[in-house]
Tab-separated table of N, CA and C in Angstrom:
chain	number	residue	atom	x	y	z
A	229	UNK	N	77.250	83.233	112.836
A	229	UNK	CA	78.408	84.718	112.559
A	229	UNK	C	77.751	85.496	111.728
A	230	UNK	N	77.512	85.078	110.518
A	230	UNK	CA	76.732	86.090	109.615
A	230	UNK	C	75.320	86.081	109.227
A	231	UNK	N	74.297	87.218	108.525
A	231	UNK	CA	73.052	87.065	108.917
A	231	UNK	C	72.471	86.053	107.572
A	232	UNK	N	71.496	85.847	107.509
A	232	UNK	CA	70.653	85.206	106.302
A	232	UNK	C	71.003	86.109	105.123
A	233	UNK	N	70.890	87.689	105.665
A	233	UNK	CA	70.732	88.589	104.247
A	233	UNK	C	72.202	88.840	104.326
A	234	UNK	N	73.613	88.260	104.797
A	234	UNK	CA	74.384	88.278	104.595
A	234	UNK	C	74.964	87.148	103.881
A	235	UNK	N	74.083	86.376	103.772
A	235	UNK	CA	74.396	85.119	102.839
A	235	UNK	C	74.023	85.479	102.126
A	236	UNK	N	72.730	85.887	101.703
A	236	UNK	CA	71.732	85.963	100.700
A	236	UNK	C	72.734	86.217	99.603
A	237	UNK	N	73.110	87.734	100.070
A	237	UNK	CA	74.070	89.059	99.213
A	237	UNK	C	75.451	88.331	99.457
A	238	UNK	N	75.724	87.312	99.858
A	238	UNK	CA	76.594	87.414	99.267
A	238	UNK	C	76.854	85.871	98.597
A	239	UNK	N	75.284	84.911	98.555
A	239	UNK	CA	75.808	83.348	97.401
A	239	UNK	C	74.786	84.316	95.983
A	240	UNK	N	74.268	85.299	95.765
A	240	UNK	CA	73.385	85.434	95.309
A	240	UNK	C	73.474	87.451	95.120
A	241	UNK	N	74.245	87.531	94.925
A	241	UNK	CA	74.642	89.712	94.726
A	241	UNK	C	74.436	89.936	93.603
A	242	UNK	N	72.923	90.919	93.860
A	242	UNK	CA	73.005	91.778	92.899
A	242	UNK	C	73.004	92.990	92.648
A	243	UNK	N	73.309	92.788	90.634
A	243	UNK	CA	74.273	93.795	90.318
A	243	UNK	C	75.395	94.538	90.552
A	244	UNK	N	75.701	92.688	89.761
A	244	UNK	CA	77.183	92.452	90.102
A	244	UNK	C	78.110	92.564	88.333
A	245	UNK	N	78.999	93.524	87.527
A	245	UNK	CA	79.327	94.176	86.797
A	245	UNK	C	79.521	94.896	86.629
A	246	UNK	N	79.816	96.015	85.461
A	246	UNK	CA	80.197	97.194	84.596
A	246	UNK	C	79.106	97.365	83.273
A	247	UNK	N	79.189	98.695	83.922
A	247	UNK	CA	77.990	100.019	83.510
A	247	UNK	C	79.370	100.387	82.272
A	248	UNK	N	79.190	100.064	80.751
A	248	UNK	CA	79.897	100.832	79.909
A	248	UNK	C	79.079	102.360	80.052
A	249	UNK	N	80.604	102.933	79.754
A	249	UNK	CA	80.007	104.241	79.417
A	249	UNK	C	79.327	105.238	81.146
A	250	UNK	N	79.633	105.124	82.025
A	250	UNK	CA	78.985	105.234	83.497
A	250	UNK	C	78.865	106.917	83.464
A	251	UNK	N	77.844	107.005	84.233
A	251	UNK	CA	78.012	108.709	84.324
A	251	UNK	C	79.018	108.800	85.437
A	252	UNK	N	79.154	107.182	86.401
A	252	UNK	CA	80.263	107.467	87.174
A	252	UNK	C	80.517	106.669	87.594
A	253	UNK	N	81.967	106.135	88.185
A	253	UNK	CA	83.270	105.286	88.548
A	253	UNK	C	83.844	105.584	89.128
A	254	UNK	N	83.128	104.877	90.700
A	254	UNK	CA	83.926	105.009	91.968
A	254	UNK	C	84.827	103.735	92.266
A	255	UNK	N	86.020	103.925	92.576
A	255	UNK	CA	86.974	102.651	93.060
A	255	UNK	C	88.205	103.153	94.649
A	256	UNK	N	87.103	102.220	95.591
A	256	UNK	CA	88.086	102.750	96.686
A	256	UNK	C	89.226	100.422	96.960
A	257	UNK	N	89.864	100.733	98.040
A	257	UNK	CA	91.079	99.734	98.869
A	257	UNK	C	90.881	99.926	100.092
A	258	UNK	N	90.550	98.549	100.089
A	258	UNK	CA	91.633	98.852	101.723
A	258	UNK	C	92.756	97.626	102.043
A	259	UNK	N	94.035	98.419	101.469
A	259	UNK	CA	95.326	97.552	101.600
A	259	UNK	C	95.770	96.617	102.471
A	260	UNK	N	94.649	96.976	104.051
A	260	UNK	CA	95.051	96.487	104.836
A	260	UNK	C	94.438	94.848	105.647
A	261	UNK	N	93.184	94.797	104.261
A	261	UNK	CA	92.536	93.666	104.746
A	261	UNK	C	92.010	92.966	103.339
A	262	UNK	N	93.226	94.219	101.288
A	262	UNK	CA	92.931	93.362	100.133
A	262	UNK	C	91.442	93.490	99.844
A	263	UNK	N	90.258	94.292	100.392
A	263	UNK	CA	89.157	94.896	99.678
A	263	UNK	C	89.176	95.376	98.795
A	264	UNK	N	88.896	95.592	96.803
A	264	UNK	CA	89.046	96.737	96.787
A	264	UNK	C	87.517	96.445	95.753
A	265	UNK	N	87.082	97.326	95.429
A	265	UNK	CA	85.304	97.322	95.441
A	265	UNK	C	85.343	98.580	94.707
A	266	UNK	N	84.490	98.239	93.601
A	266	UNK	CA	84.589	99.593	92.407
A	266	UNK	C	82.909	99.400	92.069
A	267	UNK	N	82.611	100.620	91.515
A	267	UNK	CA	80.682	100.932	91.929
A	267	UNK	C	80.886	101.612	90.421
A	268	UNK	N	79.435	101.657	90.449
A	268	UNK	CA	79.004	102.372	88.203
A	268	UNK	C	77.871	102.531	88.745
A	269	UNK	N	77.793	103.923	88.489
A	269	UNK	CA	76.745	104.663	88.457
A	269	UNK	C	75.859	104.869	86.481
A	270	UNK	N	74.649	104.823	86.772
A	270	UNK	CA	74.137	105.080	85.553
A	270	UNK	C	72.723	106.592	85.824
A	271	UNK	N	73.229	107.483	85.807
A	271	UNK	CA	72.362	108.684	86.879
A	271	UNK	C	71.862	109.511	85.023
A	272	UNK	N	70.614	109.681	85.176
A	272	UNK	CA	70.078	110.007	84.398
A	272	UNK	C	69.571	111.499	84.688
A	273	UNK	N	69.655	112.349	83.038
A	273	UNK	CA	69.345	114.095	83.427
A	273	UNK	C	68.739	114.501	84.346
A	274	UNK	N	67.763	113.613	84.877
A	274	UNK	CA	66.742	114.122	86.397
A	274	UNK	C	67.308	113.975	87.215
A	275	UNK	N	69.164	113.394	87.510
A	275	UNK	CA	69.680	113.381	88.394
A	275	UNK	C	69.112	111.744	89.470
A	276	UNK	N	68.868	110.685	88.821
A	276	UNK	CA	68.071	109.403	89.111
A	276	UNK	C	68.755	108.614	89.241
A	277	UNK	N	69.359	107.193	89.480
A	277	UNK	CA	70.654	106.540	89.966
A	277	UNK	C	69.295	105.106	88.978
A	278	UNK	N	69.469	105.480	87.503
A	278	UNK	CA	68.914	104.783	86.611
A	278	UNK	C	69.018	102.719	87.104
A	279	UNK	N	70.889	102.707	86.679
A	279	UNK	CA	71.525	101.810	87.932
A	279	UNK	C	72.345	102.082	87.883
A	280	UNK	N	72.935	100.601	88.591
A	280	UNK	CA	74.141	100.803	89.017
A	280	UNK	C	75.343	99.583	89.594
A	281	UNK	N	75.925	99.078	88.672
A	281	UNK	CA	76.842	97.820	89.053
A	281	UNK	C	78.101	98.289	90.392
A	282	UNK	N	78.389	96.468	90.618
A	282	UNK	CA	79.922	96.848	91.206
A	282	UNK	C	80.648	95.746	90.787
A	283	UNK	N	81.766	95.961	90.588
A	283	UNK	CA	83.007	94.894	91.153
A	283	UNK	C	83.196	94.792	92.703
A	284	UNK	N	83.563	94.022	92.378
A	284	UNK	CA	84.657	93.613	95.027
A	284	UNK	C	85.461	92.578	94.521
A	285	UNK	N	86.912	92.726	94.599
A	285	UNK	CA	87.694	91.675	94.978
A	285	UNK	C	87.883	91.721	96.362
A	286	UNK	N	87.189	90.576	97.492
A	286	UNK	CA	87.213	90.325	98.496
A	286	UNK	C	86.291	89.747	99.167
A	287	UNK	N	86.170	89.733	100.412
A	287	UNK	CA	85.694	88.740	101.300
A	287	UNK	C	83.939	88.606	100.931
A	288	UNK	N	83.792	87.847	101.546
A	288	UNK	CA	82.290	87.196	101.449
A	288	UNK	C	80.676	88.427	101.820
A	289	UNK	N	81.971	89.419	103.287
A	289	UNK	CA	81.423	90.590	103.643
A	289	UNK	C	81.234	91.804	102.386
A	290	UNK	N	82.632	91.986	101.657
A	290	UNK	CA	83.048	93.012	100.968
A	290	UNK	C	81.919	93.099	100.002
A	291	UNK	N	81.755	91.540	99.477
A	291	UNK	CA	79.995	91.343	98.615
A	291	UNK	C	79.155	91.662	98.814
A	292	UNK	N	78.656	90.766	99.759
A	292	UNK	CA	77.462	91.611	100.760
A	292	UNK	C	77.296	92.856	100.028
A	293	UNK	N	78.335	93.716	101.088
A	293	UNK	CA	77.938	95.239	101.681
A	293	UNK	C	78.330	95.722	100.355
A	294	UNK	N	78.928	95.290	98.791
A	294	UNK	CA	78.125	95.853	97.526
A	294	UNK	C	77.328	95.710	96.961
A	295	UNK	N	76.802	94.258	97.027
A	295	UNK	CA	75.296	93.921	96.415
A	295	UNK	C	74.446	95.037	97.482
A	296	UNK	N	74.653	95.179	98.667
A	296	UNK	CA	73.782	95.610	99.407
A	296	UNK	C	73.321	97.144	98.885
A	297	UNK	N	74.461	98.494	98.519
A	297	UNK	CA	74.423	99.505	98.928
A	297	UNK	C	74.171	99.430	97.346
A	298	UNK	N	74.243	99.083	95.981
A	298	UNK	CA	74.090	98.435	95.023
A	298	UNK	C	72.065	98.753	95.349
A	299	UNK	N	72.097	98.316	96.126
A	299	UNK	CA	70.330	97.799	96.310
A	299	UNK	C	69.378	98.484	96.951
A	300	UNK	N	70.082	100.252	97.684
A	300	UNK	CA	69.845	100.699	98.839
A	300	UNK	C	70.001	102.349	97.442
A	301	UNK	N	70.205	102.398	96.498
A	301	UNK	CA	70.898	103.377	95.691
A	301	UNK	C	70.244	103.553	94.823
A	302	UNK	N	69.851	102.284	94.032
A	302	UNK	CA	69.489	102.164	92.084
A	302	UNK	C	67.781	102.780	92.865
A	303	UNK	N	67.694	104.276	91.683
A	303	UNK	CA	66.100	104.705	91.524
A	303	UNK	C	66.349	106.100	92.522
A	304	UNK	N	67.117	106.094	93.041
A	304	UNK	CA	67.251	107.626	94.273
A	304	UNK	C	68.077	108.484	93.593
A	305	UNK	N	67.369	109.878	93.761
A	305	UNK	CA	68.101	110.495	93.146
A	305	UNK	C	69.989	110.513	94.225
A	306	UNK	N	69.991	111.803	93.473
A	306	UNK	CA	72.009	111.677	93.802
A	306	UNK	C	72.091	112.687	95.275
A	307	UNK	N	71.027	113.143	95.996
A	307	UNK	CA	70.960	113.792	97.316
A	307	UNK	C	70.519	112.406	98.166
A	308	UNK	N	69.442	111.474	97.904
A	308	UNK	CA	69.384	110.453	98.712
A	308	UNK	C	70.860	109.580	99.011
A	309	UNK	N	71.573	109.313	97.797
A	309	UNK	CA	72.351	108.614	97.161
A	309	UNK	C	73.693	108.900	98.112
A	310	UNK	N	74.060	110.020	98.032
A	310	UNK	CA	74.777	110.811	99.014
A	310	UNK	C	75.157	110.632	101.033
A	311	UNK	N	73.963	110.560	100.942
A	311	UNK	CA	73.381	110.091	102.150
A	311	UNK	C	73.325	109.410	102.379
A	312	UNK	N	73.579	107.895	102.202
A	312	UNK	CA	73.843	105.918	102.185
A	312	UNK	C	75.145	106.392	102.825
A	313	UNK	N	74.558	105.190	104.152
A	313	UNK	CA	75.649	105.466	105.456
A	313	UNK	C	76.535	103.499	105.704
A	314	UNK	N	77.584	103.877	105.600
A	314	UNK	CA	78.407	102.615	106.484
A	314	UNK	C	76.781	101.679	107.060
A	315	UNK	N	76.057	102.784	107.536
A	315	UNK	CA	76.017	101.879	109.205
A	315	UNK	C	74.229	101.906	108.385
A	316	UNK	N	73.472	101.822	106.997
A	316	UNK	CA	71.990	102.022	106.936
A	316	UNK	C	72.466	100.326	105.565
A	317	UNK	N	73.768	100.901	104.803
A	317	UNK	CA	73.558	98.777	104.454
A	317	UNK	C	74.367	97.703	106.001
A	318	UNK	N	74.418	98.149	107.018
A	318	UNK	CA	75.012	97.442	107.952
A	318	UNK	C	73.108	96.393	107.952
A	319	UNK	N	72.674	98.077	109.073
A	319	UNK	CA	71.573	97.877	109.456
A	319	UNK	C	70.258	97.146	108.000
A	320	UNK	N	70.711	97.017	106.565
A	320	UNK	CA	70.667	96.257	105.848
A	320	UNK	C	70.363	95.401	105.971
A	321	UNK	N	71.437	95.280	105.878
A	321	UNK	CA	71.673	93.664	106.247
A	321	UNK	C	71.945	92.934	107.594
A	322	UNK	N	71.418	93.581	108.151
A	322	UNK	CA	70.489	92.399	109.821
A	322	UNK	C	71.860	92.658	110.633
A	323	UNK	N	73.362	93.823	110.034
A	323	UNK	CA	74.108	93.443	111.235
A	323	UNK	C	75.392	92.651	110.038
A	324	UNK	N	76.103	93.376	111.242
A	324	UNK	CA	77.581	92.009	110.297
A	324	UNK	C	78.456	91.639	111.337
A	325	UNK	N	79.796	91.245	112.010
A	325	UNK	CA	80.179	90.883	112.183
A	325	UNK	C	81.271	91.899	112.711
A	326	UNK	N	81.452	92.410	114.082
A	326	UNK	CA	82.329	93.926	113.921
A	326	UNK	C	83.485	93.854	113.102
A	327	UNK	N	84.165	92.974	113.330
A	327	UNK	CA	85.613	92.661	112.384
A	327	UNK	C	85.413	93.275	110.441
A	328	UNK	N	83.778	92.910	110.074
A	328	UNK	CA	83.505	93.131	108.991
A	328	UNK	C	83.258	94.344	108.259
A	329	UNK	N	83.018	95.445	109.585
A	329	UNK	CA	81.902	96.469	109.477
A	329	UNK	C	82.921	97.932	108.758
A	330	UNK	N	84.451	97.347	108.468
A	330	UNK	CA	85.404	98.277	107.675
A	330	UNK	C	84.472	97.621	106.011
A	331	UNK	N	83.826	96.882	105.744
A	331	UNK	CA	83.935	96.310	104.300
A	331	UNK	C	82.480	97.757	104.683
A	332	UNK	N	81.551	97.847	105.295
A	332	UNK	CA	80.344	98.511	105.269
A	332	UNK	C	81.145	100.055	104.460
A	333	UNK	N	81.420	100.293	105.679
A	333	UNK	CA	82.809	101.441	105.024
A	333	UNK	C	83.702	101.896	103.668
A	334	UNK	N	83.642	100.662	103.139
A	334	UNK	CA	84.339	100.277	102.034
A	334	UNK	C	82.814	100.498	100.957
A	335	UNK	N	81.929	100.203	101.142
A	335	UNK	CA	80.938	100.517	100.171
A	335	UNK	C	80.289	101.803	100.323
A	336	UNK	N	79.979	102.230	101.311
A	336	UNK	CA	79.711	104.239	101.244
A	336	UNK	C	80.765	104.895	100.357
A	337	UNK	N	81.683	104.178	101.165
A	337	UNK	CA	83.124	105.248	100.333
A	337	UNK	C	83.265	104.834	98.682
A	338	UNK	N	82.506	103.661	98.301
A	338	UNK	CA	82.607	103.513	96.565
A	338	UNK	C	81.371	104.430	96.124
A	339	UNK	N	80.654	103.921	96.664
A	339	UNK	CA	78.935	105.415	95.897
A	339	UNK	C	79.686	105.995	95.963
A	340	UNK	N	80.225	106.721	97.353
A	340	UNK	CA	80.662	108.515	97.603
A	340	UNK	C	81.562	109.252	96.351
A	341	UNK	N	82.506	107.924	96.175
A	341	UNK	CA	83.755	108.516	94.980
A	341	UNK	C	82.981	108.413	93.845
A	342	UNK	N	81.464	107.368	93.759
A	342	UNK	CA	81.471	106.615	91.591
A	342	UNK	C	80.646	108.522	91.607
A	343	UNK	N	79.868	108.971	92.825
A	343	UNK	CA	79.040	110.391	92.348
A	343	UNK	C	80.256	111.238	92.602
A	344	UNK	N	80.876	111.430	93.064
A	344	UNK	CA	82.164	112.697	93.219
A	344	UNK	C	82.868	112.538	91.470
A	345	UNK	N	82.823	111.305	91.306
A	345	UNK	CA	83.532	111.273	90.045
A	345	UNK	C	83.029	112.108	88.413
A	346	UNK	N	80.580	111.743	88.857
A	346	UNK	CA	79.818	112.454	88.105
A	346	UNK	C	79.695	113.600	88.156
A	347	UNK	N	79.929	114.297	88.987
A	347	UNK	CA	80.341	115.750	89.549
A	347	UNK	C	81.022	115.973	88.653
A	348	UNK	N	83.057	115.118	89.007
A	348	UNK	CA	83.295	116.014	88.230
A	348	UNK	C	83.388	116.024	86.393
A	349	UNK	N	82.557	114.962	85.738
A	349	UNK	CA	82.560	114.354	84.753
A	349	UNK	C	81.277	115.901	84.376
A	350	UNK	N	80.633	116.248	85.358
A	350	UNK	CA	79.134	116.492	84.786
A	350	UNK	C	79.825	118.611	84.757
A	351	UNK	N	81.057	119.097	85.419
A	351	UNK	CA	82.043	119.941	85.695
A	351	UNK	C	82.176	120.468	84.780
A	352	UNK	N	82.979	118.818	83.454
A	352	UNK	CA	83.808	119.383	83.247
A	352	UNK	C	83.331	119.434	81.521
A	353	UNK	N	82.142	118.351	81.144
A	353	UNK	CA	80.651	119.066	80.071
A	353	UNK	C	80.390	119.974	80.654
A	354	UNK	N	80.677	121.007	81.773
A	354	UNK	CA	79.336	122.270	81.350
A	354	UNK	C	80.747	122.858	81.302
A	355	UNK	N	81.435	123.113	80.835
A	355	UNK	CA	83.119	124.313	80.309
A	355	UNK	C	82.728	124.400	78.742
């Protein structure tokens, strides 16, 4: 049912936790399935994601997709992170069962919400 990569990211999730004074924080949830993801980004002056962490309440696939999403954007520019898609997360995990694809969508949305929060904070600083 699950690939070895999904199981590995569920059993040994990468980048779990919070970043204090994060550059951007995004939280998304799906009331239907009960999964909630929170993504924390630390972005440097050059627009590079130096660190990212997540907290997820949900099933194994939700944890695995959150973990993989952080791996895919860490060290990348904001522009590169904006291009993250749920399909890229699924591909990096070597597949997900059809009923768990929504978890990869949540991971994508959590990253985009954190980037949006970062942009909002930057705009407020500029005023």
